[in-house]
């Protein structure tokens, strides 16, 4: 059972455009929602993360929007650049009682930014 | 460079064999996680260790085992390998606090032939 559902599977955007990737979750115990960027042959790298006590977080061209009631969060990449072409993963974790914050990943979105 | 070191980078082995993947976490990180990335299953959490003790277990097969040593490096042992075990295996490390950023290594690509 996929704990975090991600869409779309792939996305093609023109340079300068806005890339939007959406994720949804069911487990209300999740309390940390990071986005990871992965280039071919590399490990995932943290891009930006949000806690459920805020509805939006912005870092440079990257923004997370979080809707706690809908159990959804999304990544917006403004002014998309060819260098942003990569696979993006949303994830969620729950600190809980055990202090285990292993990540549950979405299935990934392959973003291609066309020059 | 994330500071997490994984060896080897590539591994090719035959079905039925046993391999060991090694991970050195970032300096100061007590928690180590193992993830498997395959085309059909995506990134799946396998197991987490904190300061030498198992902290959480995910979809890890009984043929797989892991441990974390006193110097905090970790090893993932995969035995009785099957073709379906071919995947990228990532190690990540973090400080063990809520919402702590997990830093991933470059992964070990395992090919079972």
Coordinates of N, CA and C in Angstrom, one line a residue:
Chain A
X1 N 0.8 -1.2 0.0 CA 0.0 0.0 0.0 C 0.9 1.2 0.0
X2 N 0.7 2.1 -1.0 CA 1.5 3.3 -1.1 C 1.0 4.3 -0.1
X3 N 1.8 4.7 0.9 CA 1.4 5.6 1.9 C 1.4 7.1 1.4
X4 N 2.2 7.4 0.4 CA 2.2 8.7 -0.2 C 2.0 8.6 -1.7
X5 N 0.9 9.2 -2.2 CA 0.6 9.1 -3.6 C 1.1 10.4 -4.3
X6 N 1.8 10.2 -5.4 CA 2.4 11.4 -6.1 C 1.9 11.4 -7.6
X7 N 1.7 12.6 -8.0 CA 1.3 12.8 -9.5 C 1.9 14.2 -9.9
X8 N 2.1 14.4 -11.2 CA 2.1 13.3 -12.3 C 3.3 12.5 -12.2
X9 N 3.3 11.4 -13.0 CA 4.5 10.6 -13.1 C 5.6 11.3 -13.9
X10 N 5.2 12.0 -14.9 CA 6.2 12.8 -15.7 C 5.6 14.2 -16.0
X11 N 6.5 15.1 -16.2 CA 6.1 16.5 -16.5 C 7.1 17.1 -17.4
X12 N 6.6 17.8 -18.4 CA 7.4 18.5 -19.3 C 7.0 20.0 -19.3
X13 N 8.0 20.9 -19.0 CA 7.7 22.3 -18.8 C 8.7 23.1 -19.7
X14 N 8.2 24.2 -20.2 CA 9.1 25.1 -20.9 C 9.9 25.9 -19.9
X15 N 11.1 26.3 -20.3 CA 12.0 27.1 -19.5 C 11.3 28.4 -19.1
X16 N 11.3 28.7 -17.8 CA 10.7 29.9 -17.3 C 9.3 29.6 -16.8
X17 N 8.8 28.4 -17.1 CA 7.4 28.1 -16.6 C 7.4 27.6 -15.2
X18 N 6.2 27.3 -14.7 CA 6.0 26.8 -13.4 C 5.8 25.3 -13.4
X19 N 6.5 24.6 -12.6 CA 6.3 23.1 -12.5 C 5.6 22.8 -11.2
X20 N 4.6 22.0 -11.3 CA 3.7 21.7 -10.1 C 3.6 20.2 -9.9
X21 N 4.0 19.7 -8.8 CA 3.9 18.3 -8.5 C 3.1 18.1 -7.2
X22 N 2.2 17.2 -7.2 CA 1.2 17.0 -6.1 C 1.4 15.7 -5.4
X23 N 1.2 15.7 -4.1 CA 1.2 14.5 -3.3 C 0.1 14.5 -2.3
X24 N -0.4 13.3 -1.9 CA -1.4 13.1 -1.0 C -1.1 12.0 0.0
X25 N -1.5 12.1 1.2 CA -1.2 11.0 2.2 C -2.5 10.7 3.0
X26 N -2.5 9.6 3.7 CA -3.6 9.2 4.5 C -3.3 9.2 6.0
X27 N -2.1 8.9 6.3 CA -1.7 8.7 7.7 C -1.6 10.1 8.4
X28 N -2.5 10.4 9.4 CA -2.5 11.7 10.0 C -1.3 11.8 11.0
X29 N -0.6 10.7 11.3 CA 0.5 10.8 12.2 C 1.8 11.4 11.5
X30 N 1.7 11.5 10.2 CA 2.9 12.1 9.5 C 3.0 13.5 10.0
X31 N 4.3 13.9 10.3 CA 4.5 15.3 10.8 C 5.7 15.9 10.2
X32 N 6.2 15.4 9.1 CA 7.3 16.0 8.4 C 7.2 15.6 7.0
X33 N 7.3 16.6 6.1 CA 7.0 16.4 4.7 C 8.2 17.0 3.8
X34 N 9.1 16.2 3.5 CA 10.2 16.7 2.6 C 10.1 16.4 1.2
X35 N 10.7 17.2 0.4 CA 10.8 16.9 -1.1 C 12.3 16.7 -1.4
X36 N 12.5 15.6 -2.2 CA 13.8 15.2 -2.6 C 14.0 15.4 -4.1
X37 N 15.2 15.7 -4.5 CA 15.5 15.8 -5.9 C 16.6 14.8 -6.2
X38 N 16.4 14.1 -7.3 CA 17.4 13.0 -7.6 C 17.8 13.1 -9.1
X39 N 19.1 13.2 -9.3 CA 19.7 13.2 -10.6 C 20.1 11.8 -10.9
X40 N 20.2 11.4 -12.2 CA 20.6 10.1 -12.6 C 22.0 9.7 -12.0
X41 N 22.0 8.6 -11.4 CA 23.3 8.1 -10.8 C 23.6 8.7 -9.5
X42 N 22.7 9.5 -8.9 CA 23.0 10.1 -7.6 C 21.9 9.7 -6.6
X43 N 22.2 9.9 -5.4 CA 21.3 9.7 -4.3 C 20.3 10.8 -4.2
X44 N 19.1 10.6 -3.6 CA 18.2 11.7 -3.4 C 18.8 12.8 -2.5
X45 N 18.5 14.1 -2.8 CA 19.0 15.2 -2.0 C 17.8 16.0 -1.6
X46 N 17.8 16.4 -0.3 CA 16.7 17.2 0.2 C 16.7 18.6 -0.5
X47 N 15.5 18.9 -0.9 CA 15.3 20.2 -1.6 C 14.6 21.2 -0.6
X48 N 13.6 20.8 0.0 CA 12.8 21.7 0.9 C 11.9 20.8 1.7
X49 N 11.5 21.2 2.9 CA 10.7 20.4 3.8 C 9.7 21.3 4.5
X50 N 8.6 20.7 5.0 CA 7.6 21.5 5.7 C 7.0 20.7 6.9
X51 N 6.6 21.3 7.9 CA 5.9 20.7 9.0 C 4.4 21.1 8.9
X52 N 3.5 20.3 9.4 CA 2.1 20.6 9.2 C 1.5 21.8 9.9
X53 N 2.4 22.5 10.7 CA 1.9 23.7 11.4 C 2.0 24.9 10.5
X54 N 2.5 24.8 9.3 CA 2.5 26.0 8.4 C 1.9 25.5 7.1
X55 N 1.3 26.5 6.3 CA 0.6 26.1 5.1 C 1.5 26.3 3.9
X56 N 2.6 27.1 4.0 CA 3.5 27.3 2.9 C 4.9 27.6 3.4
X57 N 5.8 27.1 2.5 CA 7.2 27.4 2.8 C 7.9 27.6 1.5
X58 N 8.7 28.7 1.5 CA 9.4 29.1 0.2 C 10.9 29.2 0.4
X59 N 11.6 28.6 -0.5 CA 13.0 28.7 -0.5 C 13.5 29.0 -1.9
X60 N 13.8 30.2 -2.2 CA 14.2 30.5 -3.6 C 13.1 30.3 -4.6
X61 N 13.4 29.5 -5.6 CA 12.3 29.3 -6.6 C 11.4 28.1 -6.2
X62 N 11.6 27.5 -5.1 CA 10.9 26.3 -4.7 C 9.9 26.7 -3.5
X63 N 8.7 26.2 -3.7 CA 7.7 26.5 -2.7 C 6.9 25.2 -2.4
X64 N 6.7 24.9 -1.1 CA 5.8 23.8 -0.7 C 4.5 24.5 -0.2
X65 N 3.4 24.0 -0.8 CA 2.1 24.3 -0.3 C 1.5 23.1 0.5
X66 N 0.9 23.4 1.7 CA 0.5 22.3 2.5 C -1.0 22.5 2.9
X67 N -1.8 21.5 2.7 CA -3.2 21.6 3.1 C -3.5 20.4 4.0
X68 N -3.5 20.7 5.3 CA -3.6 19.7 6.3 C -5.0 19.0 6.3
X69 N -6.0 19.8 6.1 CA -7.4 19.2 6.1 C -7.6 18.3 4.9
X70 N -7.0 18.6 3.8 CA -7.1 17.7 2.6 C -6.0 16.7 2.6
X71 N -5.1 16.7 3.4 CA -4.0 15.8 3.5 C -3.2 15.8 2.1
X72 N -2.9 17.0 1.7 CA -2.2 17.1 0.4 C -1.1 18.1 0.5
X73 N -0.1 18.0 -0.2 CA 1.0 19.0 -0.3 C 1.6 18.9 -1.7
X74 N 2.1 20.1 -2.1 CA 2.6 20.2 -3.5 C 3.9 21.0 -3.5
X75 N 4.6 20.7 -4.6 CA 5.9 21.5 -4.8 C 5.7 22.3 -6.1
X76 N 6.0 23.6 -5.9 CA 5.9 24.5 -7.1 C 7.4 25.0 -7.4
X77 N 7.8 24.8 -8.6 CA 9.1 25.3 -9.0 C 8.8 26.5 -10.0
X78 N 9.2 27.7 -9.5 CA 8.9 28.9 -10.3 C 10.1 29.0 -11.3
X79 N 9.9 29.7 -12.4 CA 10.9 30.0 -13.4 C 11.8 28.7 -13.6
X80 N 11.1 27.7 -14.0 CA 11.8 26.4 -14.2 C 13.0 26.5 -15.2
X81 N 14.1 25.9 -14.8 CA 15.3 25.9 -15.6 C 15.7 24.5 -16.1
X82 N 16.4 24.4 -17.2 CA 16.8 23.1 -17.7 C 17.6 22.3 -16.6
X83 N 18.4 23.0 -15.8 CA 19.1 22.3 -14.7 C 18.2 21.7 -13.6
X84 N 16.9 22.1 -13.7 CA 16.0 21.5 -12.7 C 15.5 20.1 -13.2
X85 N 15.8 19.7 -14.4 CA 15.4 18.4 -15.0 C 16.0 17.3 -14.1
X86 N 15.1 16.6 -13.5 CA 15.5 15.6 -12.5 C 14.2 14.8 -12.1
X87 N 14.4 13.9 -11.2 CA 13.2 13.2 -10.6 C 13.0 13.7 -9.2
X88 N 11.7 14.1 -9.0 CA 11.4 14.7 -7.7 C 10.5 13.7 -6.9
X89 N 10.8 13.5 -5.6 CA 10.1 12.6 -4.8 C 9.5 13.4 -3.6
X90 N 8.3 13.3 -3.3 CA 7.7 13.8 -2.1 C 7.9 12.6 -1.1
X91 N 7.8 13.0 0.2 CA 8.0 12.0 1.2 C 7.3 12.4 2.5
X92 N 7.1 11.5 3.4 CA 6.5 11.9 4.7 C 7.1 11.0 5.8
X93 N 7.2 11.5 7.0 CA 7.6 10.6 8.1 C 6.9 11.0 9.4
X94 N 7.0 10.1 10.3 CA 6.3 10.3 11.6 C 7.2 10.1 12.7
X95 N 7.5 11.1 13.6 CA 8.4 10.9 14.7 C 7.8 9.8 15.7
X96 N 6.6 10.0 16.0 CA 5.8 9.1 16.8 C 6.5 8.8 18.2
X97 N 6.1 7.6 18.7 CA 6.6 7.2 20.0 C 7.9 6.6 20.0
X98 N 8.3 6.0 18.9 CA 9.5 5.2 18.8 C 10.7 6.1 18.3
X99 N 10.4 7.3 17.9 CA 11.5 8.2 17.4 C 12.0 7.7 16.1
X100 N 11.2 6.9 15.4 CA 11.6 6.5 14.1 C 11.1 7.4 13.0
X101 N 12.0 8.1 12.3 CA 11.6 9.0 11.3 C 12.0 8.5 9.9
X102 N 11.8 7.2 9.7 CA 12.0 6.7 8.3 C 11.0 7.4 7.3
X103 N 11.4 7.5 6.1 CA 10.7 8.2 5.1 C 9.8 7.3 4.3
X104 N 8.6 7.7 4.0 CA 7.7 7.0 3.1 C 7.7 7.9 1.8
X105 N 8.2 7.3 0.7 CA 8.3 8.1 -0.5 C 7.1 8.0 -1.5
X106 N 6.9 9.0 -2.2 CA 6.0 8.9 -3.3 C 6.7 8.2 -4.5
X107 N 6.0 8.0 -5.6 CA 6.6 7.2 -6.7 C 7.5 8.0 -7.6
X108 N 7.5 9.3 -7.4 CA 8.5 10.1 -8.2 C 7.8 10.8 -9.4
X109 N 8.3 11.9 -9.7 CA 7.9 12.7 -10.9 C 9.2 13.0 -11.7
X110 N 9.2 12.6 -13.0 CA 10.4 12.9 -13.8 C 10.1 14.2 -14.5
X111 N 10.8 15.3 -14.1 CA 10.6 16.6 -14.7 C 11.6 16.9 -15.8
X112 N 11.1 17.3 -16.9 CA 12.0 17.7 -18.0 C 11.7 19.2 -18.3
X113 N 12.7 20.0 -18.3 CA 12.5 21.4 -18.6 C 13.1 21.7 -20.0
X114 N 12.3 22.1 -20.9 CA 12.8 22.3 -22.3 C 13.3 23.7 -22.5
X115 N 14.5 23.9 -23.0 CA 15.1 25.2 -23.2 C 14.2 26.1 -24.1
Chain B
X1 N 28.5 16.7 -2.2 CA 28.8 15.5 -1.4 C 28.0 15.5 -0.1
X2 N 27.2 14.4 0.1 CA 26.3 14.4 1.3 C 27.1 14.0 2.5
X3 N 28.3 13.5 2.4 CA 29.0 13.0 3.6 C 28.7 11.6 3.9
X4 N 27.8 11.0 3.3 CA 27.5 9.6 3.5 C 28.2 8.7 2.4
X5 N 29.0 7.8 2.8 CA 29.8 7.0 1.9 C 29.3 5.6 1.8
X6 N 29.1 5.1 0.6 CA 28.6 3.8 0.4 C 29.6 3.0 -0.5
X7 N 29.9 1.8 -0.1 CA 30.7 0.9 -1.0 C 30.1 -0.5 -1.1
X8 N 30.3 -1.2 -2.2 CA 30.9 -0.7 -3.4 C 29.8 0.2 -4.2
X9 N 30.2 0.8 -5.3 CA 29.2 1.5 -6.1 C 28.4 0.6 -7.0
X10 N 29.1 -0.4 -7.5 CA 28.4 -1.4 -8.3 C 28.8 -2.8 -7.8
X11 N 27.9 -3.7 -8.0 CA 28.1 -5.1 -7.6 C 27.3 -6.0 -8.6
X12 N 28.0 -6.9 -9.2 CA 27.3 -7.9 -10.0 C 27.6 -9.3 -9.4
X13 N 26.5 -10.0 -9.2 CA 26.7 -11.3 -8.5 C 25.6 -12.3 -9.1
X14 N 25.8 -13.5 -8.8 CA 24.9 -14.6 -9.3 C 23.8 -14.9 -8.4
X15 N 22.7 -15.4 -8.9 CA 21.6 -15.8 -8.0 C 22.1 -16.8 -7.0
X16 N 21.5 -16.8 -5.8 CA 21.9 -17.7 -4.7 C 23.1 -17.2 -3.9
X17 N 23.7 -16.2 -4.3 CA 24.9 -15.7 -3.6 C 24.5 -14.7 -2.5
X18 N 25.6 -14.4 -1.7 CA 25.4 -13.4 -0.6 C 26.3 -12.3 -0.8
X19 N 25.8 -11.0 -0.5 CA 26.7 -9.8 -0.6 C 26.5 -9.0 0.6
X20 N 27.5 -8.1 0.8 CA 27.4 -7.2 1.9 C 27.7 -5.8 1.4
X21 N 26.8 -4.9 1.7 CA 26.9 -3.5 1.3 C 27.3 -2.7 2.6
X22 N 28.1 -1.7 2.4 CA 28.7 -1.0 3.5 C 28.3 0.5 3.4
X23 N 28.1 1.1 4.6 CA 27.7 2.5 4.7 C 28.4 3.2 5.8
X24 N 29.0 4.3 5.6 CA 29.6 5.2 6.6 C 28.8 6.4 6.7
X25 N 28.1 6.7 7.8 CA 27.2 7.8 7.9 C 28.1 9.1 8.0
X26 N 27.3 10.3 8.0 CA 28.0 11.6 8.2 C 28.5 11.6 9.6
X27 N 29.6 12.4 9.7 CA 30.1 12.6 11.1 C 29.1 13.1 12.0
X28 N 28.9 12.5 13.1 CA 27.9 13.0 14.1 C 26.5 12.4 14.0
X29 N 26.2 11.8 12.9 CA 24.9 11.2 12.8 C 24.9 9.8 13.4
X30 N 23.9 9.6 14.3 CA 23.8 8.3 15.0 C 22.8 7.3 14.3
X31 N 22.0 7.9 13.4 CA 20.9 7.1 12.8 C 21.3 6.7 11.4
X32 N 21.1 5.5 11.0 CA 21.4 5.0 9.6 C 20.1 4.3 9.1
X33 N 19.8 4.6 7.9 CA 18.6 4.0 7.2 C 19.1 3.3 5.9
X34 N 18.4 2.3 5.6 CA 18.6 1.6 4.3 C 17.4 1.6 3.5
X35 N 17.5 2.0 2.2 CA 16.4 2.1 1.3 C 16.7 1.3 0.1
X36 N 15.7 0.7 -0.5 CA 15.9 0.0 -1.8 C 15.1 0.8 -2.9
X37 N 15.8 1.0 -4.0 CA 15.1 1.7 -5.1 C 15.1 0.8 -6.3
X38 N 13.9 0.5 -6.8 CA 13.7 -0.3 -8.0 C 12.7 0.3 -8.9
X39 N 12.7 -0.1 -10.1 CA 11.8 0.6 -11.1 C 10.3 0.4 -10.7
X40 N 10.0 -0.8 -10.3 CA 8.6 -1.1 -10.0 C 8.1 -0.8 -8.6
X41 N 9.0 -0.7 -7.6 CA 8.6 -0.4 -6.3 C 9.0 1.0 -5.8
X42 N 9.8 1.7 -6.6 CA 10.2 3.0 -6.1 C 11.2 2.9 -4.9
X43 N 11.2 3.9 -4.1 CA 12.1 4.0 -2.9 C 11.4 3.4 -1.7
X44 N 11.9 2.3 -1.3 CA 11.2 1.6 -0.2 C 12.2 1.5 1.0
X45 N 11.6 1.9 2.2 CA 12.4 1.8 3.4 C 12.6 0.4 3.8
X46 N 13.8 0.0 4.2 CA 14.1 -1.3 4.6 C 14.3 -1.4 6.2
X47 N 15.2 -0.6 6.7 CA 15.5 -0.8 8.1 C 16.3 0.5 8.6
X48 N 16.1 0.8 9.9 CA 16.8 1.9 10.5 C 17.5 1.4 11.8
X49 N 18.7 1.9 12.0 CA 19.5 1.7 13.2 C 19.8 3.0 13.8
X50 N 19.8 3.0 15.1 CA 20.2 4.2 15.9 C 21.2 3.8 16.9
X51 N 22.4 4.3 16.8 CA 23.4 4.1 17.8 C 23.6 2.6 18.1
X52 N 23.6 1.8 17.0 CA 23.8 0.3 17.2 C 22.6 -0.5 17.4
X53 N 21.5 0.1 17.6 CA 20.3 -0.7 17.8 C 19.2 -0.5 16.7
X54 N 18.5 -1.6 16.4 CA 17.5 -1.5 15.4 C 16.4 -0.6 16.0
X55 N 16.0 0.4 15.1 CA 14.9 1.4 15.6 C 13.6 1.1 14.8
X56 N 13.7 0.8 13.6 CA 12.4 0.6 12.8 C 12.7 -0.3 11.7
X57 N 11.7 -1.1 11.3 CA 11.8 -2.0 10.2 C 10.7 -1.8 9.2
X58 N 11.1 -1.8 7.9 CA 10.1 -1.7 6.9 C 9.9 -3.0 6.1
X59 N 9.8 -2.9 4.8 CA 9.6 -4.0 4.0 C 10.9 -4.8 3.7
X60 N 11.5 -5.2 4.7 CA 12.8 -5.9 4.5 C 12.5 -7.4 4.5
X61 N 13.1 -8.1 3.5 CA 12.9 -9.5 3.4 C 13.7 -10.3 4.5
X62 N 13.3 -11.5 4.8 CA 14.0 -12.3 5.8 C 15.4 -12.6 5.4
X63 N 15.6 -12.7 4.1 CA 16.9 -13.0 3.5 C 17.9 -11.8 3.7
X64 N 17.4 -10.7 4.1 CA 18.2 -9.5 4.2 C 18.4 -9.2 5.7
X65 N 19.5 -8.7 6.1 CA 19.8 -8.4 7.5 C 20.7 -7.2 7.5
X66 N 20.7 -6.5 8.6 CA 21.6 -5.3 8.7 C 22.2 -5.2 10.1
X67 N 23.2 -4.5 10.3 CA 23.7 -4.1 11.6 C 24.5 -2.8 11.6
X68 N 24.6 -2.2 12.8 CA 25.3 -1.0 12.9 C 26.4 -1.3 14.0
X69 N 27.6 -0.9 13.6 CA 28.7 -1.2 14.5 C 29.1 -0.1 15.4
X70 N 29.9 -0.4 16.5 CA 30.2 0.7 17.4 C 30.8 2.0 16.8
X71 N 31.5 1.8 15.7 CA 32.0 3.1 15.0 C 30.9 3.7 14.1
X72 N 29.7 3.2 14.2 CA 28.4 3.7 13.6 C 28.3 3.4 12.1
X73 N 29.3 2.7 11.5 CA 29.1 2.3 10.1 C 28.1 1.2 10.1
X74 N 27.5 1.0 9.0 CA 26.4 0.0 8.9 C 26.7 -1.0 7.7
X75 N 26.2 -2.2 7.8 CA 26.3 -3.1 6.7 C 24.9 -3.7 6.5
X76 N 24.6 -3.9 5.2 CA 23.4 -4.6 4.8 C 23.8 -5.8 4.1
X77 N 23.3 -7.0 4.7 CA 23.7 -8.3 4.1 C 22.5 -8.8 3.4
X78 N 22.7 -9.2 2.1 CA 21.7 -9.8 1.3 C 22.1 -11.2 0.9
X79 N 21.2 -12.1 1.2 CA 21.6 -13.5 0.9 C 20.6 -14.2 0.1
X80 N 21.0 -15.4 -0.4 CA 20.1 -16.2 -1.4 C 19.5 -15.3 -2.4
X81 N 20.4 -14.5 -3.1 CA 19.9 -13.5 -4.0 C 19.1 -14.0 -5.1
X82 N 18.1 -13.2 -5.5 CA 17.2 -13.5 -6.6 C 17.3 -12.4 -7.6
X83 N 16.9 -12.7 -8.9 CA 17.0 -11.7 -9.9 C 16.2 -10.4 -9.5
X84 N 15.1 -10.6 -8.8 CA 14.3 -9.5 -8.4 C 14.9 -8.6 -7.3
X85 N 16.1 -9.0 -6.8 CA 16.8 -8.2 -5.8 C 17.6 -7.1 -6.5
X86 N 17.8 -7.2 -7.8 CA 18.5 -6.2 -8.5 C 17.9 -4.9 -8.3
X87 N 18.7 -3.9 -7.8 CA 18.1 -2.6 -7.5 C 19.3 -1.7 -7.0
X88 N 18.9 -0.4 -6.8 CA 19.8 0.5 -6.1 C 19.5 0.5 -4.6
X89 N 20.6 0.3 -3.9 CA 20.4 0.3 -2.4 C 21.1 1.6 -1.9
X90 N 20.3 2.4 -1.2 CA 20.8 3.6 -0.6 C 20.8 3.5 0.9
X91 N 21.9 4.1 1.4 CA 22.0 4.4 2.8 C 21.8 5.8 3.1
X92 N 21.2 6.2 4.2 CA 21.0 7.6 4.6 C 21.3 7.7 6.0
X93 N 21.7 8.9 6.4 CA 22.0 9.1 7.9 C 21.4 10.4 8.3
X94 N 21.1 10.5 9.6 CA 20.5 11.7 10.2 C 20.8 11.7 11.6
X95 N 20.7 12.9 12.2 CA 20.7 13.0 13.7 C 19.3 12.5 14.0
X96 N 19.1 11.9 15.2 CA 17.8 11.2 15.5 C 16.9 12.2 16.2
X97 N 16.4 13.2 15.4 CA 15.4 14.1 16.0 C 14.3 14.2 15.0
X98 N 13.2 14.7 15.5 CA 12.0 14.8 14.7 C 12.2 15.7 13.5
X99 N 11.9 15.2 12.4 CA 12.0 16.0 11.1 C 13.4 16.2 10.7
X100 N 14.3 15.5 11.2 CA 15.8 15.7 10.9 C 16.0 15.3 9.4
X101 N 16.8 16.1 8.8 CA 17.1 15.9 7.4 C 17.9 14.6 7.2
X102 N 17.5 13.8 6.3 CA 18.2 12.6 6.0 C 19.1 12.8 4.8
X103 N 20.4 12.5 4.9 CA 21.3 12.7 3.9 C 21.6 11.3 3.3
X104 N 21.5 11.2 1.9 CA 21.6 10.0 1.2 C 23.0 9.8 0.6
X105 N 23.5 8.6 0.6 CA 24.7 8.3 -0.1 C 24.4 8.1 -1.6
X106 N 25.5 7.8 -2.3 CA 25.3 7.7 -3.8 C 24.7 6.3 -4.2
X107 N 24.6 5.4 -3.3 CA 24.0 4.2 -3.6 C 24.9 3.1 -4.1
X108 N 24.5 1.9 -3.9 CA 25.1 0.7 -4.5 C 24.2 0.1 -5.5
X109 N 24.6 0.0 -6.7 CA 23.8 -0.7 -7.7 C 24.1 -2.2 -7.7
X110 N 23.1 -3.0 -7.4 CA 23.3 -4.4 -7.3 C 22.6 -5.0 -8.5
X111 N 23.3 -5.8 -9.2 CA 22.8 -6.6 -10.4 C 23.0 -8.0 -10.1
X112 N 21.9 -8.8 -10.1 CA 21.9 -10.2 -9.8 C 21.6 -10.9 -11.2
X113 N 22.6 -11.7 -11.6 CA 22.4 -12.4 -12.9 C 22.3 -13.9 -12.8

